[in-house]
CSV table of C-alpha atoms in Angstrom, one decimal:
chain,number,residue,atom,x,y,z
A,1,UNK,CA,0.2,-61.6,-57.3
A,2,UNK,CA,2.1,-62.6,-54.0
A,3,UNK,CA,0.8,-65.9,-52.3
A,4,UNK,CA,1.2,-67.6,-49.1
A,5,UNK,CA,0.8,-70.8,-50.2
A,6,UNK,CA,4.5,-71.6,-49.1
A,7,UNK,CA,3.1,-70.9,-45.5
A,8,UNK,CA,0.7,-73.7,-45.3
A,9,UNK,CA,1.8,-77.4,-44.7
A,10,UNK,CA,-0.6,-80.2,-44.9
A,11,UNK,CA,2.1,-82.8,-42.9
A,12,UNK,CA,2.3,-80.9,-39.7
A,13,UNK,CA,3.9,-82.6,-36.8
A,14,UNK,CA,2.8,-82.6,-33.6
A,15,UNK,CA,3.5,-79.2,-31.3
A,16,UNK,CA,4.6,-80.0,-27.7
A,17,UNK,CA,5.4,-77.3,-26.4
A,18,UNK,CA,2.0,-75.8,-26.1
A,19,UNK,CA,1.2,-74.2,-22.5
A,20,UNK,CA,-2.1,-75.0,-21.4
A,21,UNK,CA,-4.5,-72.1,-19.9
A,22,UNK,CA,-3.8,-71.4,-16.4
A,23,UNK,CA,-7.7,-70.6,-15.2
A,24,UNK,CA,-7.0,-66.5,-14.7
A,25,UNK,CA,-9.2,-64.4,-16.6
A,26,UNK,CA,-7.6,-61.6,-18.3
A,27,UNK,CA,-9.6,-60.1,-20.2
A,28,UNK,CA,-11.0,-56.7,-19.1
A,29,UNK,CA,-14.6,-55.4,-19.7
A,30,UNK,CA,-16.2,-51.5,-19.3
A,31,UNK,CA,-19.5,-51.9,-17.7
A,32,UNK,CA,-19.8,-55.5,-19.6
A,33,UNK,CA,-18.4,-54.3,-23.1
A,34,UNK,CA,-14.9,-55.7,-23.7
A,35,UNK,CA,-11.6,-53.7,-23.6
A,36,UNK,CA,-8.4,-53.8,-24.1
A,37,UNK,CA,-5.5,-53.4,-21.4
A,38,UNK,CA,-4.2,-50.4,-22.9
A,39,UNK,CA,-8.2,-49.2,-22.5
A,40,UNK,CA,-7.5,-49.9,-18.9
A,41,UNK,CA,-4.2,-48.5,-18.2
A,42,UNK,CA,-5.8,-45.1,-19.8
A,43,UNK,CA,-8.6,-45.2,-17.6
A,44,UNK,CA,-6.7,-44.9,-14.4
A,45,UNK,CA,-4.1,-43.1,-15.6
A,46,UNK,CA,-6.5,-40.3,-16.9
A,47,UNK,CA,-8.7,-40.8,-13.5
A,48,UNK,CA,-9.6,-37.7,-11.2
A,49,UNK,CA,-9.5,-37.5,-7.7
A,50,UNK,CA,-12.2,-34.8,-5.6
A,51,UNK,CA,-12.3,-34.1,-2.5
A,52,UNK,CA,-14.8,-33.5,0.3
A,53,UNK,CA,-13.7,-31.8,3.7
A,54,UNK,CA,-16.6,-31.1,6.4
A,55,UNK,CA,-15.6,-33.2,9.5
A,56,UNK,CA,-13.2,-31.8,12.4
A,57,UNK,CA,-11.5,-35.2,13.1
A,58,UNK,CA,-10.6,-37.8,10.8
A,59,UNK,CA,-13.1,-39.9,9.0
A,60,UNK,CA,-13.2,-43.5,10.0
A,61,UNK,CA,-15.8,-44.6,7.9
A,62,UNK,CA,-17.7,-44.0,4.1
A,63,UNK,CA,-20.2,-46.1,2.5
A,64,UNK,CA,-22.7,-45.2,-0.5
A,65,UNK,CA,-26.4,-45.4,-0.7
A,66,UNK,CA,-27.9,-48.3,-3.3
A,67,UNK,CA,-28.4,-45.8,-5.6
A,68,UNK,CA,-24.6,-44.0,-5.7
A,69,UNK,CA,-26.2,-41.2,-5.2
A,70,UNK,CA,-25.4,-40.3,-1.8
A,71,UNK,CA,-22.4,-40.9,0.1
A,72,UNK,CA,-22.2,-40.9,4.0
A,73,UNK,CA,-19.2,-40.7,6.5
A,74,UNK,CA,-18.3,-41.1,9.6
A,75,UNK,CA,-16.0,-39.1,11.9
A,76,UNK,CA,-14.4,-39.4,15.5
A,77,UNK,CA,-15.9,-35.8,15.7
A,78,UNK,CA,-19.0,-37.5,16.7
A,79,UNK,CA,-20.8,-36.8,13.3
A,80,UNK,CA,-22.1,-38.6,10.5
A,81,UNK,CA,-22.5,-36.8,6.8
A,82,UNK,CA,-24.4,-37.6,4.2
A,83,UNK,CA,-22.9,-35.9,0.7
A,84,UNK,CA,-24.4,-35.3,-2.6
A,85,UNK,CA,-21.3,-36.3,-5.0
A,86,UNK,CA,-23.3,-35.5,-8.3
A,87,UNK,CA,-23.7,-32.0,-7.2
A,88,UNK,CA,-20.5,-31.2,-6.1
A,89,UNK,CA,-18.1,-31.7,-3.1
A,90,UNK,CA,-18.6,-28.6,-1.3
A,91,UNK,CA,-19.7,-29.0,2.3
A,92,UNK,CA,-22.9,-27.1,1.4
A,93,UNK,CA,-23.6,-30.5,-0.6
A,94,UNK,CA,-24.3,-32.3,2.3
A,95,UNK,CA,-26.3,-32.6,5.5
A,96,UNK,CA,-24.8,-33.4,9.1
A,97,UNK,CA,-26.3,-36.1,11.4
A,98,UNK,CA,-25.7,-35.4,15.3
A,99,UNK,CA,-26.6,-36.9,18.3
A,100,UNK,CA,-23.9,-39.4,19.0
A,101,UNK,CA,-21.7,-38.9,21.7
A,102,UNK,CA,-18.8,-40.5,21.2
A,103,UNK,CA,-16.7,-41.7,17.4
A,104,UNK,CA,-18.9,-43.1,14.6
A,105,UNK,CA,-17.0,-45.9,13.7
A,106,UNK,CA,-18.3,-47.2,11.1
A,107,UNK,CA,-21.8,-46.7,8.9
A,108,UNK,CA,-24.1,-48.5,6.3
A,109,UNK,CA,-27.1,-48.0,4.8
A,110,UNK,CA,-29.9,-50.1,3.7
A,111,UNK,CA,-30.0,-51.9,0.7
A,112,UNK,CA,-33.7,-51.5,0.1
A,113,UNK,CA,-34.1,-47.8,0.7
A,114,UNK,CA,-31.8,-45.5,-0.4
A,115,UNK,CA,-32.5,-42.7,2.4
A,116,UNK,CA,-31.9,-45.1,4.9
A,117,UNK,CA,-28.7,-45.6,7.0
A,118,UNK,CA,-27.6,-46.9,10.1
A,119,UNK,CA,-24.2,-45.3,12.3
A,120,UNK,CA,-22.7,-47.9,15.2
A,121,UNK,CA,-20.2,-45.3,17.8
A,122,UNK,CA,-18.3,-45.8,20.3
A,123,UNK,CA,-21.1,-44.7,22.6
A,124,UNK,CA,-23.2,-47.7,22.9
A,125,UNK,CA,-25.8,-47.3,20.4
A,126,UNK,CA,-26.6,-47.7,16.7
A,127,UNK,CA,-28.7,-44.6,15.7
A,128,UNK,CA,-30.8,-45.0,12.6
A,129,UNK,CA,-31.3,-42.1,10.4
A,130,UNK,CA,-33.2,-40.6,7.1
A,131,UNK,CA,-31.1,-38.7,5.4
A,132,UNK,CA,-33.5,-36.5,3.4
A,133,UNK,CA,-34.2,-34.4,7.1
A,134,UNK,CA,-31.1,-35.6,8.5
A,135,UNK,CA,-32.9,-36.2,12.0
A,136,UNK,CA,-32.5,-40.0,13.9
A,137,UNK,CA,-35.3,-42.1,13.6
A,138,UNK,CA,-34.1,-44.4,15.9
A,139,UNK,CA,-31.9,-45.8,18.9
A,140,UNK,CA,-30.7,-48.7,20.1
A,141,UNK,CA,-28.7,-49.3,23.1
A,142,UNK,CA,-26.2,-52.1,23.0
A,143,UNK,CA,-23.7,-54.1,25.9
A,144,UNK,CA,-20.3,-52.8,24.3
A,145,UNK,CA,-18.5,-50.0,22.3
A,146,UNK,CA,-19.3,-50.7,18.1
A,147,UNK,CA,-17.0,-50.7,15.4
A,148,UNK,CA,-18.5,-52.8,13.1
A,149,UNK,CA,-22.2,-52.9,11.5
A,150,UNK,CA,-23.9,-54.1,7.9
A,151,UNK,CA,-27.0,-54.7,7.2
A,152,UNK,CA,-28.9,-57.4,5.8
A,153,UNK,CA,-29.6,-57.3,2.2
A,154,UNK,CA,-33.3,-57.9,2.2
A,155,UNK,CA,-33.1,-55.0,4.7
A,156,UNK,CA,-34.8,-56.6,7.9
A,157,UNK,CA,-31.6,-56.9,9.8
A,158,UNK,CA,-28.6,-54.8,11.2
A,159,UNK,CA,-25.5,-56.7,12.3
A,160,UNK,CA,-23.6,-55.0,14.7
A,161,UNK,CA,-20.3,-56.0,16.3
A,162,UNK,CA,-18.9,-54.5,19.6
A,163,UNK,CA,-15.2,-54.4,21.5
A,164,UNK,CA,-16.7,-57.0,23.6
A,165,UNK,CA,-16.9,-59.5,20.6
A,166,UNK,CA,-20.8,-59.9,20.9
A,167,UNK,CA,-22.7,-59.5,17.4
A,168,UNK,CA,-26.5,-58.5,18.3
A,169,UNK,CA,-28.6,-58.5,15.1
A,170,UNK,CA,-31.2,-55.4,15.3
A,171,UNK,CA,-34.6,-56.1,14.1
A,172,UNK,CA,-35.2,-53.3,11.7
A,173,UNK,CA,-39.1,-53.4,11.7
A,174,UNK,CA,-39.0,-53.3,15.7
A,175,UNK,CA,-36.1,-51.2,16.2
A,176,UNK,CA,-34.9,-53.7,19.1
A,177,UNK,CA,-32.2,-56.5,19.1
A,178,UNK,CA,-33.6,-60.2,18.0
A,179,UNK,CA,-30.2,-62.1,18.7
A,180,UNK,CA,-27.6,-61.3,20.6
A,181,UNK,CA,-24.0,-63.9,20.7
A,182,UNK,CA,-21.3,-63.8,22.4
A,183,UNK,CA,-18.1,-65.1,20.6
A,184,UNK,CA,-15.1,-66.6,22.3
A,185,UNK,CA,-12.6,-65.0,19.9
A,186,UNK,CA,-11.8,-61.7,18.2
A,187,UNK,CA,-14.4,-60.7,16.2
A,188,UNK,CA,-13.4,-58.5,13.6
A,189,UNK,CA,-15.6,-57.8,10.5
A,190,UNK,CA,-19.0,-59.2,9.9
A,191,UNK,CA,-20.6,-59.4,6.5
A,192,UNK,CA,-23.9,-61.7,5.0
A,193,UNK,CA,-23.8,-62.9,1.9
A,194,UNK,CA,-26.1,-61.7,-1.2
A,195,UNK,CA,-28.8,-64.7,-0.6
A,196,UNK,CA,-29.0,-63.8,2.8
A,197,UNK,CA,-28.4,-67.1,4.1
A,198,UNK,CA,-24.7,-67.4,5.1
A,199,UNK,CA,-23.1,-64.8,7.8
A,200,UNK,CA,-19.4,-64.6,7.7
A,201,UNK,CA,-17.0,-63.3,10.9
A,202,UNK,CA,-13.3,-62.6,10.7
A,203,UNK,CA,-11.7,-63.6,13.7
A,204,UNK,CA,-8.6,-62.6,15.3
A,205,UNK,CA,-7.1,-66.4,15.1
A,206,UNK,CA,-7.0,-65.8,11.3
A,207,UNK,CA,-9.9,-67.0,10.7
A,208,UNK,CA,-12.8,-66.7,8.7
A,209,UNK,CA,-16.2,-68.5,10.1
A,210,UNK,CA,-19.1,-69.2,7.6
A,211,UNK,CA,-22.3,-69.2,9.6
A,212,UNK,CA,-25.7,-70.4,8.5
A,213,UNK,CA,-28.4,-67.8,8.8
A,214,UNK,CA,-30.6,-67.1,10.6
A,215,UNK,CA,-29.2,-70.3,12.6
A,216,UNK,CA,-26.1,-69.3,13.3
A,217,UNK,CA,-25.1,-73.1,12.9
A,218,UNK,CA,-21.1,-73.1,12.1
A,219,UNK,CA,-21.0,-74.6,8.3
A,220,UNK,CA,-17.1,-73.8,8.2
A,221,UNK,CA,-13.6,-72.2,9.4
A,222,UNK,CA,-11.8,-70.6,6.8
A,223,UNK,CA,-7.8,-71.0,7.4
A,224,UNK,CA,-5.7,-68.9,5.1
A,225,UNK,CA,-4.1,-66.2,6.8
A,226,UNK,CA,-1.3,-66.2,9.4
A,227,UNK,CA,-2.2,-63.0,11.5
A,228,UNK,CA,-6.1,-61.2,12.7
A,229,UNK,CA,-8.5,-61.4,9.9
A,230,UNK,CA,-9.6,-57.7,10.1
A,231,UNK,CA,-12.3,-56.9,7.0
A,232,UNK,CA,-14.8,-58.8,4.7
A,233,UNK,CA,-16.6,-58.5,1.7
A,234,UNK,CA,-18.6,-60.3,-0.7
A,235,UNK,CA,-18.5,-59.6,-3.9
A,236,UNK,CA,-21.3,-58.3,-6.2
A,237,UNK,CA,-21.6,-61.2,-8.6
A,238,UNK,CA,-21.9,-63.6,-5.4
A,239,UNK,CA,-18.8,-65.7,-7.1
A,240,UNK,CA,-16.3,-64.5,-4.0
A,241,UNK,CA,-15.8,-64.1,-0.3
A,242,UNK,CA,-12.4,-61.2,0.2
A,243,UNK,CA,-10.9,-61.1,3.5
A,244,UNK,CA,-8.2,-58.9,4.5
A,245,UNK,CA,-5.6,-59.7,7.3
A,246,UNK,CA,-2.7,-58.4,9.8
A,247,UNK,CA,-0.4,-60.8,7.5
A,248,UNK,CA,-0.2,-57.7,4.7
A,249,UNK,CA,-2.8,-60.0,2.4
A,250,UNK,CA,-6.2,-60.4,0.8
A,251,UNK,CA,-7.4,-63.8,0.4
A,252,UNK,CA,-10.1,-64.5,-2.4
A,253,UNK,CA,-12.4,-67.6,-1.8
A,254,UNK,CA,-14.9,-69.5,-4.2
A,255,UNK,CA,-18.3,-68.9,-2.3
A,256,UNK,CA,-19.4,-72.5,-3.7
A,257,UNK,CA,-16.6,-74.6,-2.6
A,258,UNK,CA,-14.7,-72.2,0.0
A,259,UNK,CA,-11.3,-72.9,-1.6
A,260,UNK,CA,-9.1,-69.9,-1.4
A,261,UNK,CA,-8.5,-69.3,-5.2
A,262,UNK,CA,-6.2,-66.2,-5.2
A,263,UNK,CA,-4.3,-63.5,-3.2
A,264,UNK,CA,-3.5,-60.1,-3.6
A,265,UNK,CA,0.0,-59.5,-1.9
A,266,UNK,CA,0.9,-55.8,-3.1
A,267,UNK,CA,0.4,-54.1,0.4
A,268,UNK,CA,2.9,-54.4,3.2
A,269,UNK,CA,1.2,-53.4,6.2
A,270,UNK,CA,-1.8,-54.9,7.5
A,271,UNK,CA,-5.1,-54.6,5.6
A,272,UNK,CA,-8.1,-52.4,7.1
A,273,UNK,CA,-10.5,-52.1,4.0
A,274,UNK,CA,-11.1,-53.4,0.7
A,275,UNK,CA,-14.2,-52.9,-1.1
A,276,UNK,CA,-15.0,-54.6,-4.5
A,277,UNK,CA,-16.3,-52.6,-7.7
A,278,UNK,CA,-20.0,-52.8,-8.7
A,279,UNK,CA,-19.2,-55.4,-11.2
A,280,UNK,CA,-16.7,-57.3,-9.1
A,281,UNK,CA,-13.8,-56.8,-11.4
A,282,UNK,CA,-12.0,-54.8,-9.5
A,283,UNK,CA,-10.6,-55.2,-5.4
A,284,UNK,CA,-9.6,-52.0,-3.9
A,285,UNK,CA,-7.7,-52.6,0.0
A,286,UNK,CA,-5.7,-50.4,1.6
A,287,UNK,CA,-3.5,-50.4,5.1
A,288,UNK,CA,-1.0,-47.6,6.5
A,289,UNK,CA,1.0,-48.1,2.9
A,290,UNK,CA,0.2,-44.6,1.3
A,291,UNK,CA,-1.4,-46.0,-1.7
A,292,UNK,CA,-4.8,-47.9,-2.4
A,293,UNK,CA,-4.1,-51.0,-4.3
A,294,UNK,CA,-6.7,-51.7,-7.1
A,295,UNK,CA,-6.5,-55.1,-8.5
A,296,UNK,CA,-7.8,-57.4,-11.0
A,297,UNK,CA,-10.2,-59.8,-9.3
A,298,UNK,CA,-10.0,-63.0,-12.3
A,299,UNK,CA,-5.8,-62.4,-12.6
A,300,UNK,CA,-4.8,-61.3,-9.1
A,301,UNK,CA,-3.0,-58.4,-11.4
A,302,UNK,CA,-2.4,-54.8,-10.0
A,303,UNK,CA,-3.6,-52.5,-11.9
A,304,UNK,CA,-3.3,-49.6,-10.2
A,305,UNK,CA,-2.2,-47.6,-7.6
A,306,UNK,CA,-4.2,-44.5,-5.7
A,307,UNK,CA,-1.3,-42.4,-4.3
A,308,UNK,CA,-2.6,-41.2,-0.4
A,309,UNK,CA,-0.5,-39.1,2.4
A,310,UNK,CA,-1.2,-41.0,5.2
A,311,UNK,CA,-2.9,-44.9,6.4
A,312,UNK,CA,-6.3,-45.5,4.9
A,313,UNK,CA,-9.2,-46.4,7.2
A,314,UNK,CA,-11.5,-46.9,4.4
A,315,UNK,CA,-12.5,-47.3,1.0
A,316,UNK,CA,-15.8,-48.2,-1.2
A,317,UNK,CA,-16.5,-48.2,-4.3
A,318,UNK,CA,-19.7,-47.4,-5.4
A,319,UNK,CA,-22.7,-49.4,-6.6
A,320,UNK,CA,-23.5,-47.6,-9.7
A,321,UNK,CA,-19.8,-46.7,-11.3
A,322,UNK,CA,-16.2,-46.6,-11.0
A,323,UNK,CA,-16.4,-44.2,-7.9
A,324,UNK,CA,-13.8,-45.4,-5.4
A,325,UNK,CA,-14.7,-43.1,-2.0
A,326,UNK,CA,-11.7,-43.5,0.7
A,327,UNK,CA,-10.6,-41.4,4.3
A,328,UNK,CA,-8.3,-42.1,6.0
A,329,UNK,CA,-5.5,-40.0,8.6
A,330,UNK,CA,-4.5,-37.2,6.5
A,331,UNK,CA,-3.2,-34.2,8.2
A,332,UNK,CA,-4.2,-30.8,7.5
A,333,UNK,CA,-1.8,-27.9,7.3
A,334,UNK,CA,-2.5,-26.3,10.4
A,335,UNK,CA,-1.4,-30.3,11.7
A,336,UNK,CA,-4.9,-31.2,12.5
A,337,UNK,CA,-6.6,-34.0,11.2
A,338,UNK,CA,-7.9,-32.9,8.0
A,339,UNK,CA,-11.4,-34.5,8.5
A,340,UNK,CA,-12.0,-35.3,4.9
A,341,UNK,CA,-12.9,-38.0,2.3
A,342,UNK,CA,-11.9,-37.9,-1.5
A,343,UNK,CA,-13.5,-39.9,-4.5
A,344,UNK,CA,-11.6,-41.5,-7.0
A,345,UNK,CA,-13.5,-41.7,-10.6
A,346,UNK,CA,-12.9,-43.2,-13.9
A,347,UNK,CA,-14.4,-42.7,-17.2
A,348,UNK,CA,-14.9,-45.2,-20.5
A,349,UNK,CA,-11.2,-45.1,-21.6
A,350,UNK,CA,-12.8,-45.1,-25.2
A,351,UNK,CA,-13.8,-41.7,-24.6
A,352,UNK,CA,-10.1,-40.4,-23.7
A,353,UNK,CA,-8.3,-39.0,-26.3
């Protein structure tokens, strides 16, 4: 009988050379269950990419429902679409929202309702849509061209943010703008936080500004980036504040103490979009590098990257699952724009042989 006794020393000395922890997270979790990093390497690796073409220009925007059941896109051809992912990818999946006269730049939808969506174009108004008839419920004029809306996430407010840099907040019970300000600066991005208390612009100084809401009373100026702040998010477990900037990086803050914590540096060209995954584990951004970077949020890792033919102009990953939707300015092969979106998925890694 072999023994290990030999192995075990009562008179141990005193180990030095010990490295403490550092604070990053490592580990990795499927939908809350623990896995390992060979789970995760699987996952992407085995991942699948669809693709949904139905627009005549490129798509600017995309953005899921609070359900993940539907997804809706924007398109300088004037349209919005809503698509029906879990049915398929065809264009006969989806339903077509016109009336805007100029590019839909960008899209949300409400966080209460998920048939609900709002569209901000280049034409001056936000149009306000159900997507089960696909007809506009609703239009509102504003001052200046929009690129940028969200809406608040007890759904009685739409931000939206024109070329002007004025941010009118649309009272969604009323259909008419509440508040209306005018900003000195760039104004890039807007976002509110979950609570529905804070407001946060990204500013062309490089800046981030916390806002108390409904107040708008300037609680702080975030200063980490050396270039435009261009897109914000917070993420879904209310921990973190991304920004993405000009300077090529994505800046993670604490949401409780506004310390910038990490940074994700594997793009090289300025950053347009990042989204976070459902359970804030992952950070997806993208630029005019062909790839998507996906990232561990807790170790700043990258763990993967989304090959792409062209610059992304946006990506979101979906509320439900490991759905990553992106567009961006792929060309067709007749040279056109090719108008599309695709959707990258993952499944549990435990499941891949």
């Amino acid at each position: 009988m072999s023994t290990q006794t030999d192995e075990i020393v009562e008179d141990v000395k005193p180990v030095y050379d010990w490295s403490p922890p550092t604070g990053e997270k490592q580990d990795f979790y499927y939908k809350g269950t623990p896995i390992t990093r060979d789970h995760v390497r699987k996952m992407f690796e085995n991942s699948k990419i669809r693709e949904c073409r139905g627009h005549k220009e490129k798509v600017h925007t995309v953005a899921w429902n609070c359900d993940g059941r539907k997804l809706g896109s924007g398109s300088v051809d004037k349209t919005a679409r809503v698509w029906s992912p879990h049915r398929g990818t065809d264009i006969r999946y989806s339903v077509e929202l016109k009336g805007h006269t100029d590019s839909v730049d960008q899209l949300d939808w409400d966080p209460t309702h998920p048939d609900r969506l709002a569209t901000a174009s280049s034409d001056k108004t936000v149009r306000l849509w159900d997507q089960r008839s696909g007809k506009c419920t609703a239009v509102v004029q504003t001052e200046g061209e929009n690129i940028n809306i969200c809406w608040s996430p007890d759904g009685n407010s739409i931000a939206v943010g024109d070329k002007n840099d004025t941010i009118s907040i649309i009272d969604t019970r009323t259909n008419k703008i509440s508040d209306k300000r005018k900003h000195p600066v760039e104004v890039n991005e807007i976002a509110w936080n979950n609570a529905n208390n804070q407001f946060f612009v990204t500013t062309g100084q490089g800046t981030i500004k916390v806002y108390d809401y409904p107040s708008f009373e300037l609680q702080a100026n975030l200063r980490g980036h050396t270039a435009n702040c261009y897109c914000v998010e917070t993420d879904p477990t209310s921990k973190y504040l991304a920004v993405g900037s000009a300077d090529a990086m994505v800046s993670l803050w604490d949401t409780q103490t506004f310390q910038c914590v990490r940074a994700f540096e594997e793009l090289t060209w300025p950053v347009r979009t990042l989204s976070f995954s459902f359970d804030g584990q992952y950070i997806a951004s993208a630029s005019e590098d062909h790839f998507i970077d996906v990232s561990h949020v807790e170790s700043g890792e990258s763990v993967h990257h989304v090959e792409c033919s062209a610059a992304m102009n946006t990506v979101a990953w979906s509320p439900r699952d490991y759905y990553l939707a992106y567009a961006g300015d792929e060309i067709a092969s007749d040279g056109k724009y090719a108008g599309n979106l695709k959707i990258f998925s993952m499944k549990d890694p435990r499941e891949q042989k």
